[in-house]
Amino acid sequence: MSLADVLGTLWRRRWIVVVVVVVATAATYAVSQALPKVYSAKAILSATSSSEGASSSATTSTDGLVKTFASLIQTRNIATLVTQQIDSPKDPDELLDKMSFDPVPDTRLLLVSAEGSTPSAAADLANIYAMTFVSASHGALDAAASGSVNIAEPAALPDSAVRPKPVLYAGVMLVLSFLLGSGLALLRDRMDARLGREEEVSEALDLPVLGRLPIAPVGRGKSLPREREEPLLDALRLLWTNLRLTPKLRAPASILITSPAPGDGKSTCAMGLARVVGEQGVRVTIVEADLRRPAFSHRDEDEDEDEDEDEDRGGLASLLAGRASFEDVVKRTQRENVFLVPGGKPEANPARLLRPVRLRALFAEILAWSDLVIVDGPPVSIGPDATLLAQAVDTTLIVLSSRRTGRSAAVAAAKQLRRTRRPIAGAILNEVRDTGGAYYDYRSARRSRSLPLALAGDETPD
């Protein structure tokens, strides 16, 4: 995944990042504010060597003396003496956890720091500890240390608590929660197989959604009821209107209709679009270019079901192989101004026939005879066929099933088609159940079939 992909995903899933950052940062700040406050006060002790003088050796002796007093002040014996003078804590070890003793480098000073729940508690504890140590040092400790210690400055009341620090904690959590939210957004995007709303589809593919087609469940060879057919035809008419508004789409034109995977409804879109365009007086030729699994070739109502499936009935495969001419294979359909070039005999390796140079010449020949060529191509995921066809047409439409197509498959199909450096007009959302702009669950698509496009016998068009 490139940096651009990561940034695009984060922007698309930005609400996950925003929610995680806001909730985590606010919770951290609130919890920090609720924690007990701890204050710290410092008393300053000054050590004096019994052999102090102006020489450097005296200075070295004083430095060693400060370190000696720093070691003596944190012994358990001194801590026990202090616990006898305060109410809490009574355990020496617990008391030492509240204290810290730090010699100031290159000086004779020793800092005695104490923590408390209030400013006065911290200051009192620091002063009591310092005075107890000074009293204990006058005598045996002075002799052992070859020096003396005194209070240079008693502890003052601290102005603010040393912890918690809500602003600091919230700032750290802001950074951490952003990283966490970004990780969750990327994970959510990777695990989310749904296409999402129309805006999300357009953003993910960086393509406009030109049409949304409703579910059209019909049986093979049967027509849609009128109450189900009209909404589908209206949606196709809107698709054609949007397509005509696509910049740089000249007329006459050739359009490839493909999909990420089988069953997304590309043939439904191809035949339905041809029908509504033909109704407007535009001469349309459908080219069945899915040579691995040609479907139109088997929908002739006059076809003999006992005919050998391996027989070459004449179609695009024969045309590309030079075994037939365009006039030999094109057929008139029962739809006004709509003609069909069937796929013909199934091919195990269509790539050997689908050469872009030959395809462009063929489509140019068809466009000299008709106004629009709609190429019903194979899915992008099935071999190189769709990629080869995309190099030979003016533009491409990607059909996505709102029920079955996954986001990753749709994005992969768009990326593959962009490698051809040919225009992609946009996407079509198929099998959409739209109420108030929201998509809902759909019935099984096993009953969904393309609009019937019956051939008018074997008549060759004028």
Short mmCIF file of C-alpha atoms in Angstrom, two decimals:
data_model
loop_
_atom_site.label_atom_id
_atom_site.label_comp_id
_atom_site.label_asym_id
_atom_site.label_seq_id
_atom_site.Cartn_x
_atom_site.Cartn_y
_atom_site.Cartn_z
CA MET A 1 0.00 0.00 0.00
CA SER A 2 1.49 3.32 -1.09
CA LEU A 3 1.52 6.50 0.99
CA ALA A 4 -1.23 7.91 -1.22
CA ASP A 5 -3.37 4.83 -0.52
CA VAL A 6 -2.77 5.16 3.22
CA LEU A 7 -3.68 8.85 3.24
CA GLY A 8 -6.75 8.15 1.12
CA THR A 9 -7.88 5.42 3.50
CA LEU A 10 -7.34 7.65 6.54
CA TRP A 11 -9.36 10.41 4.95
CA ARG A 12 -12.15 8.01 4.00
CA ARG A 13 -12.19 6.57 7.54
CA ARG A 14 -11.41 9.88 9.22
CA TRP A 15 -14.31 9.60 11.65
CA ILE A 16 -12.70 6.54 13.26
CA VAL A 17 -9.52 8.54 13.84
CA VAL A 18 -11.43 11.58 15.11
CA VAL A 19 -13.56 9.57 17.54
CA VAL A 20 -10.59 7.63 18.93
CA VAL A 21 -8.51 10.80 19.38
CA VAL A 22 -11.30 12.82 21.00
CA VAL A 23 -12.50 10.06 23.33
CA ALA A 24 -9.03 8.91 24.42
CA THR A 25 -7.67 12.43 24.91
CA ALA A 26 -10.74 13.67 26.79
CA ALA A 27 -10.82 10.55 28.98
CA THR A 28 -7.13 10.91 29.81
CA TYR A 29 -7.57 14.55 30.77
CA ALA A 30 -10.67 13.81 32.88
CA VAL A 31 -9.05 10.88 34.71
CA SER A 32 -5.89 12.93 35.33
CA GLN A 33 -7.94 15.73 36.83
CA ALA A 34 -9.65 13.26 39.16
CA LEU A 35 -6.43 11.68 40.46
CA PRO A 36 -5.14 12.81 43.91
CA LYS A 37 -2.73 15.72 43.63
CA VAL A 38 0.85 15.29 44.84
CA TYR A 39 2.94 18.29 45.95
CA SER A 40 6.73 18.41 46.40
CA ALA A 41 8.71 20.70 48.75
CA LYS A 42 12.49 21.04 49.07
CA ALA A 43 14.64 21.92 52.08
CA ILE A 44 18.29 22.81 51.49
CA LEU A 45 21.09 21.55 53.72
CA SER A 46 24.63 22.95 53.74
CA ALA A 47 27.65 20.79 54.64
CA THR A 48 30.81 22.18 56.21
CA SER A 49 34.11 20.27 56.41
CA SER A 50 36.11 20.45 59.64
CA SER A 51 39.27 20.88 57.52
CA GLU A 52 37.78 23.43 55.11
CA GLY A 53 40.23 25.82 53.54
CA ALA A 54 40.94 27.62 50.30
CA SER A 55 42.87 24.82 48.68
CA SER A 56 41.52 22.58 45.95
CA SER A 57 41.95 19.61 48.28
CA ALA A 58 39.54 21.29 50.71
CA THR A 59 37.00 21.70 47.90
CA THR A 60 37.38 18.04 47.00
CA SER A 61 36.95 17.17 50.68
CA THR A 62 33.72 19.19 50.84
CA ASP A 63 32.34 17.44 47.72
CA GLY A 64 33.03 14.08 49.34
CA LEU A 65 31.43 15.28 52.56
CA VAL A 66 28.19 16.23 50.77
CA LYS A 67 28.04 12.77 49.21
CA THR A 68 28.65 11.20 52.62
CA PHE A 69 25.77 13.15 54.18
CA ALA A 70 23.58 12.22 51.17
CA SER A 71 24.22 8.55 51.92
CA LEU A 72 23.65 8.94 55.67
CA ILE A 73 20.40 10.90 55.39
CA GLN A 74 18.58 8.10 53.56
CA THR A 75 19.43 5.33 55.99
CA ARG A 76 16.66 3.42 57.72
CA ASN A 77 17.79 4.72 61.13
CA ILE A 78 17.15 8.35 60.18
CA ALA A 79 13.83 7.41 58.58
CA THR A 80 12.80 5.64 61.82
CA LEU A 81 13.55 8.79 63.83
CA VAL A 82 11.39 10.83 61.46
CA THR A 83 8.41 8.42 61.69
CA GLN A 84 8.38 8.99 65.44
CA GLN A 85 7.67 12.68 64.86
CA ILE A 86 4.95 12.46 62.21
CA ASP A 87 1.49 10.92 62.11
CA SER A 88 1.86 9.09 58.80
CA PRO A 89 3.48 7.07 57.43
CA LYS A 90 4.85 4.99 60.30
CA ASP A 91 6.82 2.56 58.13
CA PRO A 92 10.39 3.80 57.36
CA ASP A 93 10.43 2.22 53.90
CA GLU A 94 7.14 3.86 53.00
CA LEU A 95 8.49 7.17 54.22
CA LEU A 96 11.65 6.85 52.12
CA ASP A 97 9.45 6.32 49.05
CA LYS A 98 8.15 9.87 49.59
CA MET A 99 11.64 11.35 49.92
CA SER A 100 14.55 12.09 47.59
CA PHE A 101 18.05 13.38 48.41
CA ASP A 102 20.17 15.04 45.73
CA PRO A 103 23.60 16.64 46.13
CA VAL A 104 23.95 19.78 44.02
CA PRO A 105 27.06 19.30 41.80
CA ASP A 106 30.10 21.49 42.56
CA THR A 107 28.48 22.89 45.74
CA ARG A 108 28.19 21.97 49.41
CA LEU A 109 24.40 21.85 49.19
CA LEU A 110 22.10 18.86 49.64
CA LEU A 111 18.45 18.98 48.55
CA VAL A 112 15.91 17.16 50.72
CA SER A 113 12.65 16.70 48.79
CA ALA A 114 9.39 15.40 50.25
CA GLU A 115 6.00 14.64 48.70
CA GLY A 116 2.61 15.23 50.28
CA SER A 117 -1.07 15.38 49.45
CA THR A 118 -1.17 19.13 50.28
CA PRO A 119 1.40 21.92 50.02
CA SER A 120 1.71 22.18 53.81
CA ALA A 121 2.09 18.42 54.25
CA ALA A 122 4.96 18.35 51.75
CA ALA A 123 6.72 21.33 53.30
CA ASP A 124 6.27 20.05 56.88
CA LEU A 125 7.64 16.61 55.99
CA ALA A 126 10.70 18.08 54.22
CA ASN A 127 11.46 20.39 57.16
CA ILE A 128 10.95 17.69 59.82
CA TYR A 129 13.21 15.28 57.94
CA ALA A 130 15.89 17.95 57.49
CA MET A 131 15.80 19.03 61.16
CA THR A 132 15.86 15.41 62.38
CA PHE A 133 18.92 14.67 60.27
CA VAL A 134 20.70 17.85 61.42
CA SER A 135 20.00 16.98 65.08
CA ALA A 136 21.23 13.42 64.60
CA SER A 137 24.35 14.62 62.79
CA HIS A 138 25.48 16.78 65.71
CA GLY A 139 27.55 14.25 67.55
CA ALA A 140 28.44 10.81 66.26
CA LEU A 141 27.65 11.61 62.59
CA ASP A 142 29.71 14.79 62.59
CA ALA A 143 32.69 12.90 63.92
CA ALA A 144 32.26 10.04 61.45
CA ALA A 145 31.85 12.42 58.53
CA SER A 146 34.58 14.87 59.62
CA GLY A 147 32.19 17.75 59.16
CA SER A 148 28.82 19.23 60.01
CA VAL A 149 25.51 19.92 58.27
CA ASN A 150 22.96 22.68 58.82
CA ILE A 151 19.71 23.87 57.30
CA ALA A 152 20.55 26.51 54.70
CA GLU A 153 16.93 27.13 53.67
CA PRO A 154 13.75 25.52 55.03
CA ALA A 155 11.13 24.16 52.66
CA ALA A 156 8.51 26.63 51.41
CA LEU A 157 4.92 25.88 50.39
CA PRO A 158 4.87 24.70 46.73
CA ASP A 159 2.70 26.68 44.32
CA SER A 160 1.45 23.76 42.22
CA ALA A 161 1.28 19.99 42.20
CA VAL A 162 4.04 18.00 40.57
CA ARG A 163 1.55 15.36 39.45
CA PRO A 164 -0.74 14.55 37.90
CA LYS A 165 -0.21 16.83 34.88
CA PRO A 166 -3.45 16.62 32.86
CA VAL A 167 -2.26 18.79 29.97
CA LEU A 168 0.96 16.81 29.52
CA TYR A 169 -0.82 13.45 29.79
CA ALA A 170 -3.52 14.60 27.36
CA GLY A 171 -0.86 15.77 24.89
CA VAL A 172 0.92 12.41 24.99
CA MET A 173 -2.42 10.59 24.60
CA LEU A 174 -3.27 12.84 21.64
CA VAL A 175 -0.27 11.49 19.74
CA LEU A 176 -0.78 7.89 20.85
CA SER A 177 -4.52 7.93 20.12
CA PHE A 178 -3.88 9.35 16.64
CA LEU A 179 -1.58 6.42 15.91
CA LEU A 180 -4.11 4.01 17.40
CA GLY A 181 -7.00 5.55 15.48
CA SER A 182 -5.02 5.44 12.24
CA GLY A 183 -4.24 1.76 12.81
CA LEU A 184 -7.89 0.99 13.51
CA ALA A 185 -8.97 2.91 10.41
CA LEU A 186 -6.55 0.97 8.19
CA LEU A 187 -7.60 -2.32 9.80
CA ARG A 188 -11.27 -1.48 9.42
CA ASP A 189 -10.77 -0.62 5.77
CA ARG A 190 -8.89 -3.85 5.12
CA MET A 191 -11.53 -5.96 6.85
CA ASP A 192 -14.52 -4.12 5.36
CA ALA A 193 -15.57 -5.97 2.24
CA ARG A 194 -18.62 -3.77 1.59
CA LEU A 195 -18.76 -1.17 -1.13
CA GLY A 196 -20.46 1.32 1.17
CA ARG A 197 -22.42 4.40 0.19
CA GLU A 198 -22.22 5.95 -3.26
CA GLU A 199 -19.90 8.69 -1.99
CA GLU A 200 -17.56 6.07 -0.49
CA VAL A 201 -17.52 4.08 -3.75
CA SER A 202 -16.71 7.19 -5.76
CA GLU A 203 -13.97 8.16 -3.30
CA ALA A 204 -12.43 4.68 -3.13
CA LEU A 205 -12.30 4.28 -6.93
CA ASP A 206 -11.70 7.97 -7.68
CA LEU A 207 -14.49 7.65 -10.25
CA PRO A 208 -17.98 9.13 -10.53
CA VAL A 209 -20.98 6.85 -10.06
CA LEU A 210 -22.94 7.42 -13.26
CA GLY A 211 -25.88 5.13 -12.57
CA ARG A 212 -27.65 3.01 -9.98
CA LEU A 213 -29.71 0.09 -11.21
CA PRO A 214 -32.39 -1.62 -9.10
CA ILE A 215 -32.65 -5.37 -8.62
CA ALA A 216 -34.19 -7.09 -11.64
CA PRO A 217 -34.96 -10.74 -10.68
CA VAL A 218 -36.28 -12.60 -13.70
CA GLY A 219 -36.08 -16.13 -14.97
CA ARG A 220 -34.14 -17.16 -18.05
CA GLY A 221 -36.07 -16.30 -21.19
CA LYS A 222 -38.74 -14.36 -19.29
CA SER A 223 -39.54 -10.69 -19.37
CA LEU A 224 -39.72 -8.40 -16.39
CA PRO A 225 -43.17 -7.39 -15.17
CA ARG A 226 -43.94 -3.84 -16.24
CA GLU A 227 -43.93 -2.53 -12.67
CA ARG A 228 -40.35 -3.86 -12.25
CA GLU A 229 -39.15 -3.05 -15.78
CA GLU A 230 -39.92 0.65 -15.84
CA PRO A 231 -37.74 1.62 -12.83
CA LEU A 232 -34.85 -0.29 -14.38
CA LEU A 233 -35.30 1.38 -17.77
CA ASP A 234 -35.56 4.80 -16.15
CA ALA A 235 -32.31 4.14 -14.30
CA LEU A 236 -30.66 3.12 -17.58
CA ARG A 237 -31.94 6.26 -19.31
CA LEU A 238 -30.40 8.35 -16.55
CA LEU A 239 -27.16 6.39 -16.98
CA TRP A 240 -27.10 7.22 -20.69
CA THR A 241 -27.79 10.89 -19.96
CA ASN A 242 -24.91 11.02 -17.47
CA LEU A 243 -22.66 9.16 -19.88
CA ARG A 244 -23.33 11.68 -22.65
CA LEU A 245 -22.23 14.43 -20.26
CA THR A 246 -18.87 12.72 -19.74
CA PRO A 247 -16.08 15.02 -20.99
CA LYS A 248 -14.20 13.99 -24.13
CA LEU A 249 -16.65 11.17 -24.99
CA ARG A 250 -17.09 11.70 -28.70
CA ALA A 251 -19.91 10.36 -30.84
CA PRO A 252 -19.89 7.86 -32.42
CA ALA A 253 -18.12 6.02 -29.63
CA SER A 254 -17.18 2.59 -28.35
CA ILE A 255 -17.81 1.72 -24.70
CA LEU A 256 -16.52 -1.30 -22.80
CA ILE A 257 -18.73 -2.54 -19.97
CA THR A 258 -16.91 -4.79 -17.53
CA SER A 259 -16.94 -5.72 -13.85
CA PRO A 260 -14.52 -6.91 -11.17
CA ALA A 261 -15.91 -10.46 -11.06
CA PRO A 262 -18.56 -12.67 -12.69
CA GLY A 263 -22.17 -12.14 -11.68
CA ASP A 264 -21.96 -8.39 -11.08
CA GLY A 265 -24.52 -7.67 -13.84
CA LYS A 266 -22.44 -6.27 -16.69
CA SER A 267 -24.50 -8.03 -19.36
CA THR A 268 -27.71 -6.65 -17.86
CA CYS A 269 -26.23 -3.17 -18.11
CA ALA A 270 -24.95 -3.71 -21.64
CA MET A 271 -28.25 -4.99 -23.04
CA GLY A 272 -30.40 -2.57 -21.07
CA LEU A 273 -28.28 0.42 -22.08
CA ALA A 274 -28.42 -0.66 -25.73
CA ARG A 275 -32.22 -0.89 -25.52
CA VAL A 276 -32.79 2.60 -24.09
CA VAL A 277 -30.27 4.16 -26.46
CA GLY A 278 -31.91 2.45 -29.42
CA GLU A 279 -35.27 3.85 -28.37
CA GLN A 280 -33.82 7.33 -28.91
CA GLY A 281 -33.07 6.60 -32.55
CA VAL A 282 -29.39 5.80 -32.03
CA ARG A 283 -28.10 2.81 -33.96
CA VAL A 284 -26.38 0.54 -31.42
CA THR A 285 -24.25 -2.57 -31.90
CA ILE A 286 -23.55 -4.83 -28.96
CA VAL A 287 -20.31 -6.81 -29.24
CA GLU A 288 -20.17 -9.84 -27.00
CA ALA A 289 -16.47 -9.94 -26.11
CA ASP A 290 -16.57 -12.49 -23.27
CA LEU A 291 -15.18 -15.26 -25.45
CA ARG A 292 -14.52 -17.63 -22.56
CA ARG A 293 -18.20 -17.87 -21.67
CA PRO A 294 -20.34 -16.29 -24.40
CA ALA A 295 -23.92 -15.89 -23.22
CA PHE A 296 -25.77 -14.03 -26.00
CA SER A 297 -24.94 -16.78 -28.45
CA HIS A 298 -27.14 -19.17 -26.44
CA ARG A 299 -30.13 -16.83 -26.05
CA ASP A 300 -31.51 -17.11 -29.55
CA GLU A 301 -35.08 -18.24 -28.98
CA ASP A 302 -35.01 -20.11 -32.29
CA GLU A 303 -31.84 -21.95 -31.37
CA ASP A 304 -31.96 -25.73 -31.53
CA GLU A 305 -31.16 -26.97 -28.02
CA ASP A 306 -29.71 -30.17 -29.46
CA GLU A 307 -27.12 -28.30 -31.51
CA ASP A 308 -23.52 -29.22 -30.73
CA GLU A 309 -22.17 -26.62 -28.28
CA ASP A 310 -18.73 -26.81 -29.87
CA GLU A 311 -20.02 -25.80 -33.33
CA ASP A 312 -18.84 -22.39 -34.45
CA ARG A 313 -22.08 -20.45 -35.03
CA GLY A 314 -20.18 -17.40 -36.23
CA GLY A 315 -19.34 -14.50 -33.99
CA LEU A 316 -16.59 -12.25 -32.70
CA ALA A 317 -14.13 -15.13 -32.41
CA SER A 318 -14.61 -16.02 -36.09
CA LEU A 319 -14.44 -12.36 -37.03
CA LEU A 320 -11.14 -11.79 -35.24
CA ALA A 321 -9.71 -15.04 -36.59
CA GLY A 322 -10.52 -13.97 -40.17
CA ARG A 323 -13.02 -16.79 -40.72
CA ALA A 324 -15.98 -14.45 -41.19
CA SER A 325 -16.81 -10.84 -42.08
CA PHE A 326 -18.78 -8.34 -40.04
CA GLU A 327 -21.82 -8.76 -42.31
CA ASP A 328 -21.71 -12.51 -41.68
CA VAL A 329 -21.92 -12.31 -37.91
CA VAL A 330 -23.97 -9.19 -37.05
CA LYS A 331 -27.60 -9.92 -36.20
CA ARG A 332 -30.70 -7.82 -35.82
CA THR A 333 -32.51 -8.06 -32.47
CA GLN A 334 -36.15 -7.50 -31.61
CA ARG A 335 -35.20 -4.20 -29.99
CA GLU A 336 -35.40 -1.11 -32.14
CA ASN A 337 -32.04 0.00 -33.60
CA VAL A 338 -30.17 -2.65 -31.60
CA PHE A 339 -27.86 -5.15 -33.31
CA LEU A 340 -25.66 -7.88 -31.93
CA VAL A 341 -22.29 -9.43 -32.71
CA PRO A 342 -22.35 -12.63 -30.62
CA GLY A 343 -19.25 -14.18 -29.17
CA GLY A 344 -19.53 -17.40 -31.10
CA LYS A 345 -17.67 -20.53 -30.13
CA PRO A 346 -16.08 -20.42 -26.63
CA GLU A 347 -12.32 -19.84 -26.68
CA ALA A 348 -9.92 -21.32 -24.14
CA ASN A 349 -7.34 -18.58 -24.78
CA PRO A 350 -9.09 -15.43 -26.04
CA ALA A 351 -5.99 -13.26 -25.50
CA ARG A 352 -4.52 -14.59 -28.73
CA LEU A 353 -7.47 -13.06 -30.62
CA LEU A 354 -8.01 -9.88 -28.59
CA ARG A 355 -5.18 -7.85 -30.04
CA PRO A 356 -5.77 -4.11 -29.44
CA VAL A 357 -4.72 -3.09 -32.97
CA ARG A 358 -7.12 -5.56 -34.57
CA LEU A 359 -9.89 -4.62 -32.12
CA ARG A 360 -9.53 -0.90 -32.83
CA ALA A 361 -9.81 -1.57 -36.56
CA LEU A 362 -12.90 -3.72 -35.98
CA PHE A 363 -14.63 -1.15 -33.77
CA ALA A 364 -13.84 1.57 -36.31
CA GLU A 365 -15.47 -0.60 -38.99
CA ILE A 366 -18.57 -1.08 -36.83
CA LEU A 367 -18.76 2.64 -35.97
CA ALA A 368 -18.78 3.44 -39.69
CA TRP A 369 -22.00 1.42 -39.81
CA SER A 370 -23.61 2.30 -36.44
CA ASP A 371 -23.59 5.21 -33.99
CA LEU A 372 -22.53 3.39 -30.83
CA VAL A 373 -20.64 0.21 -29.99
CA ILE A 374 -21.26 -1.33 -26.58
CA VAL A 375 -18.70 -4.02 -25.79
CA ASP A 376 -19.93 -6.53 -23.22
CA GLY A 377 -16.54 -7.58 -21.90
CA PRO A 378 -15.38 -10.28 -19.50
CA PRO A 379 -14.69 -9.55 -15.83
CA VAL A 380 -11.38 -7.86 -15.07
CA SER A 381 -10.40 -10.68 -12.72
CA ILE A 382 -10.62 -13.32 -15.48
CA GLY A 383 -7.33 -13.12 -17.33
CA PRO A 384 -6.05 -10.21 -19.45
CA ASP A 385 -9.12 -10.05 -21.73
CA ALA A 386 -10.79 -6.96 -20.23
CA THR A 387 -7.47 -5.10 -20.11
CA LEU A 388 -6.85 -5.79 -23.78
CA LEU A 389 -10.36 -4.66 -24.72
CA ALA A 390 -10.02 -1.46 -22.67
CA GLN A 391 -7.05 -0.45 -24.84
CA ALA A 392 -9.22 -0.54 -27.95
CA VAL A 393 -12.34 1.43 -26.86
CA ASP A 394 -13.03 5.10 -26.24
CA THR A 395 -14.04 4.64 -22.62
CA THR A 396 -14.91 2.00 -20.02
CA LEU A 397 -17.71 1.53 -17.48
CA ILE A 398 -17.21 -0.63 -14.37
CA VAL A 399 -20.30 -2.43 -13.08
CA LEU A 400 -20.35 -3.09 -9.33
CA SER A 401 -22.91 -5.23 -7.57
CA SER A 402 -24.05 -3.55 -4.35
CA ARG A 403 -24.69 -7.03 -2.97
CA ARG A 404 -21.65 -9.01 -4.03
CA THR A 405 -18.76 -6.81 -5.14
CA GLY A 406 -16.18 -6.21 -2.42
CA ARG A 407 -14.40 -2.89 -1.99
CA SER A 408 -10.95 -4.41 -2.50
CA ALA A 409 -12.06 -6.15 -5.70
CA ALA A 410 -13.55 -2.92 -7.05
CA VAL A 411 -10.41 -0.93 -6.26
CA ALA A 412 -8.20 -3.62 -7.82
CA ALA A 413 -10.31 -3.63 -11.01
CA ALA A 414 -10.10 0.15 -11.33
CA LYS A 415 -6.32 0.07 -10.83
CA GLN A 416 -5.91 -2.64 -13.45
CA LEU A 417 -7.94 -0.71 -16.02
CA ARG A 418 -5.98 2.48 -15.31
CA ARG A 419 -2.82 0.67 -16.36
CA THR A 420 -4.13 0.85 -19.93
CA ARG A 421 -3.97 4.68 -19.73
CA ARG A 422 -7.37 4.77 -21.42
CA PRO A 423 -10.35 6.79 -20.12
CA ILE A 424 -12.69 5.27 -17.53
CA ALA A 425 -16.04 7.07 -17.64
CA GLY A 426 -17.21 5.90 -14.23
CA ALA A 427 -18.94 3.17 -12.26
CA ILE A 428 -22.43 1.69 -12.23
CA LEU A 429 -23.95 0.41 -9.00
CA ASN A 430 -26.12 -2.59 -9.84
CA GLU A 431 -28.71 -4.42 -7.71
CA VAL A 432 -29.36 -1.42 -5.51
CA ARG A 433 -32.29 -1.33 -3.12
CA ASP A 434 -32.42 2.32 -2.25
CA THR A 435 -34.84 3.77 0.30
CA GLY A 436 -34.11 7.28 1.50
CA GLY A 437 -30.58 7.04 0.10
CA ALA A 438 -29.58 3.99 2.18
CA TYR A 439 -28.66 0.52 0.89
CA TYR A 440 -30.19 -2.53 2.49
CA ASP A 441 -29.87 -6.28 2.21
CA TYR A 442 -30.73 -7.96 -1.04
CA ARG A 443 -32.40 -11.16 -2.09
CA SER A 444 -30.33 -13.94 -3.54
CA ALA A 445 -28.88 -12.95 -6.89
CA ARG A 446 -29.04 -16.51 -8.23
CA ARG A 447 -32.41 -15.60 -9.77
CA SER A 448 -31.11 -12.32 -11.25
CA ARG A 449 -30.81 -12.43 -15.00
CA SER A 450 -30.02 -9.97 -17.76
CA LEU A 451 -32.74 -8.29 -19.75
CA PRO A 452 -33.76 -10.64 -22.57
CA LEU A 453 -32.46 -9.56 -25.94
CA ALA A 454 -34.09 -11.91 -28.42
CA LEU A 455 -32.67 -12.08 -31.93
CA ALA A 456 -34.91 -11.58 -34.92
CA GLY A 457 -34.01 -14.90 -36.48
CA ASP A 458 -30.87 -15.00 -38.61
CA GLU A 459 -31.73 -11.87 -40.52
CA THR A 460 -28.81 -9.71 -41.46
CA PRO A 461 -29.50 -6.00 -40.88
CA ASP A 462 -29.56 -3.48 -43.65
#
